[in-house]
Structure formats: C-alpha cells, structure tokens
C-alpha cells in the first residue's frame, strides 16, 4: 500500500471526495477489509422490481410494438403491450443478488450492476482491461475499481439534471475524475 496508509485511510480519502458509501473487499478470499458507516454492502440481498423498472421495460416493449404494428391505434397497442396483470406480476418479481458475484463478473460486458442494495445502469467502463466501472441510478452513482488484490467500491449522490446547482454534490464526471486522481492512480502505483 502507498506509504504505509491503512485501508481506513483510503476510506477517509474517498469520503473527503464526497462519496458517502465506501467498501474495500479482498479479492482472494472475499472478506471485507474496510468500510464506512454508511455502506450497506451485503454479500446477499433480495432485489425487487420497482415501478420505474417496469415502466422502462414497458417503454422498450411499447416502442418495439409500435414499430412492428404501425396501423393500430395507441389504445389498442397499449392494451396489447402491457395489461395490468402483467405489470403487477413484474412488480412481484424478486431475485437474489450476491454483490461479491457482481464484482466477480466481466465488467466489459455488464449493462447493469447490483451494488449497495440497488441496480445501477452502467454508464462508463474500462473497455480495454475491465478494471473499473461507473454506474448510475437517478441522482446516485457507484464506482467500482478492480485491482490486483482488492475491489474498491464507492457510491454517493451526484448532481442530476433536476438538482439544485448550489448543492454540495458534484456532476458524475467531476466526481469520477476526482476518484481516479485521488484513489485509483495512487493505488495502481502502489501495486495494490
């Protein structure tokens, strides 16, 4: 590790950047090395669909349906696309998520990643080596870093499109740049 810094020191560095959730996991045995108080990082949790996920899926199906059957009215298309009982069935859909398994996946191909009890949409990644990933869900973000011996996972609030410009939160690009400069590069140089 860099100049005798402890894992708790790295948690503090990430917190000072404005990241409220910080977890460091040992890759060889999947043990938790350090975390801050706000991190609800669990090895297993139940993910339940929300109305937002159902509506996003409905929009994808509805657009496909409209493209395939352009001559039908909007009401006929909407009734055929997603009846209410299908929507309710989608909302009841739950599945188990193991966050350590999420970290073990190939990050070069992921579209979503489940961390800190939520499903984040991947918005940026290391396409060459798959060593880092950026996820977003509304005004929250998650960054995951894969090093030789650890996974360094952080999350926090970001300034969204509708957020107050005077808020203390940063846009996702600025927060990610700060994370890379202050955490990723020093840890890579230390060959952690």
Tab-separated table of C-alpha atoms in Angstrom, residues 27 35 59 111 116 138 147 156 170 176 184:
chain	number	residue	atom	x	y	z
A	27	UNK	CA	-10.340	-10.385	-3.884
A	35	UNK	CA	-15.974	0.218	5.032
A	59	UNK	CA	-41.459	1.662	-22.896
A	111	UNK	CA	-25.244	-3.402	-18.701
A	116	UNK	CA	-25.291	-1.256	-2.191
A	138	UNK	CA	-31.164	8.704	-10.806
A	147	UNK	CA	-7.033	-4.009	-8.529
A	156	UNK	CA	-22.708	8.628	-3.452
A	170	UNK	CA	-20.802	17.201	-7.989
A	176	UNK	CA	-15.285	10.193	-11.167
A	184	UNK	CA	-7.239	4.832	-8.411
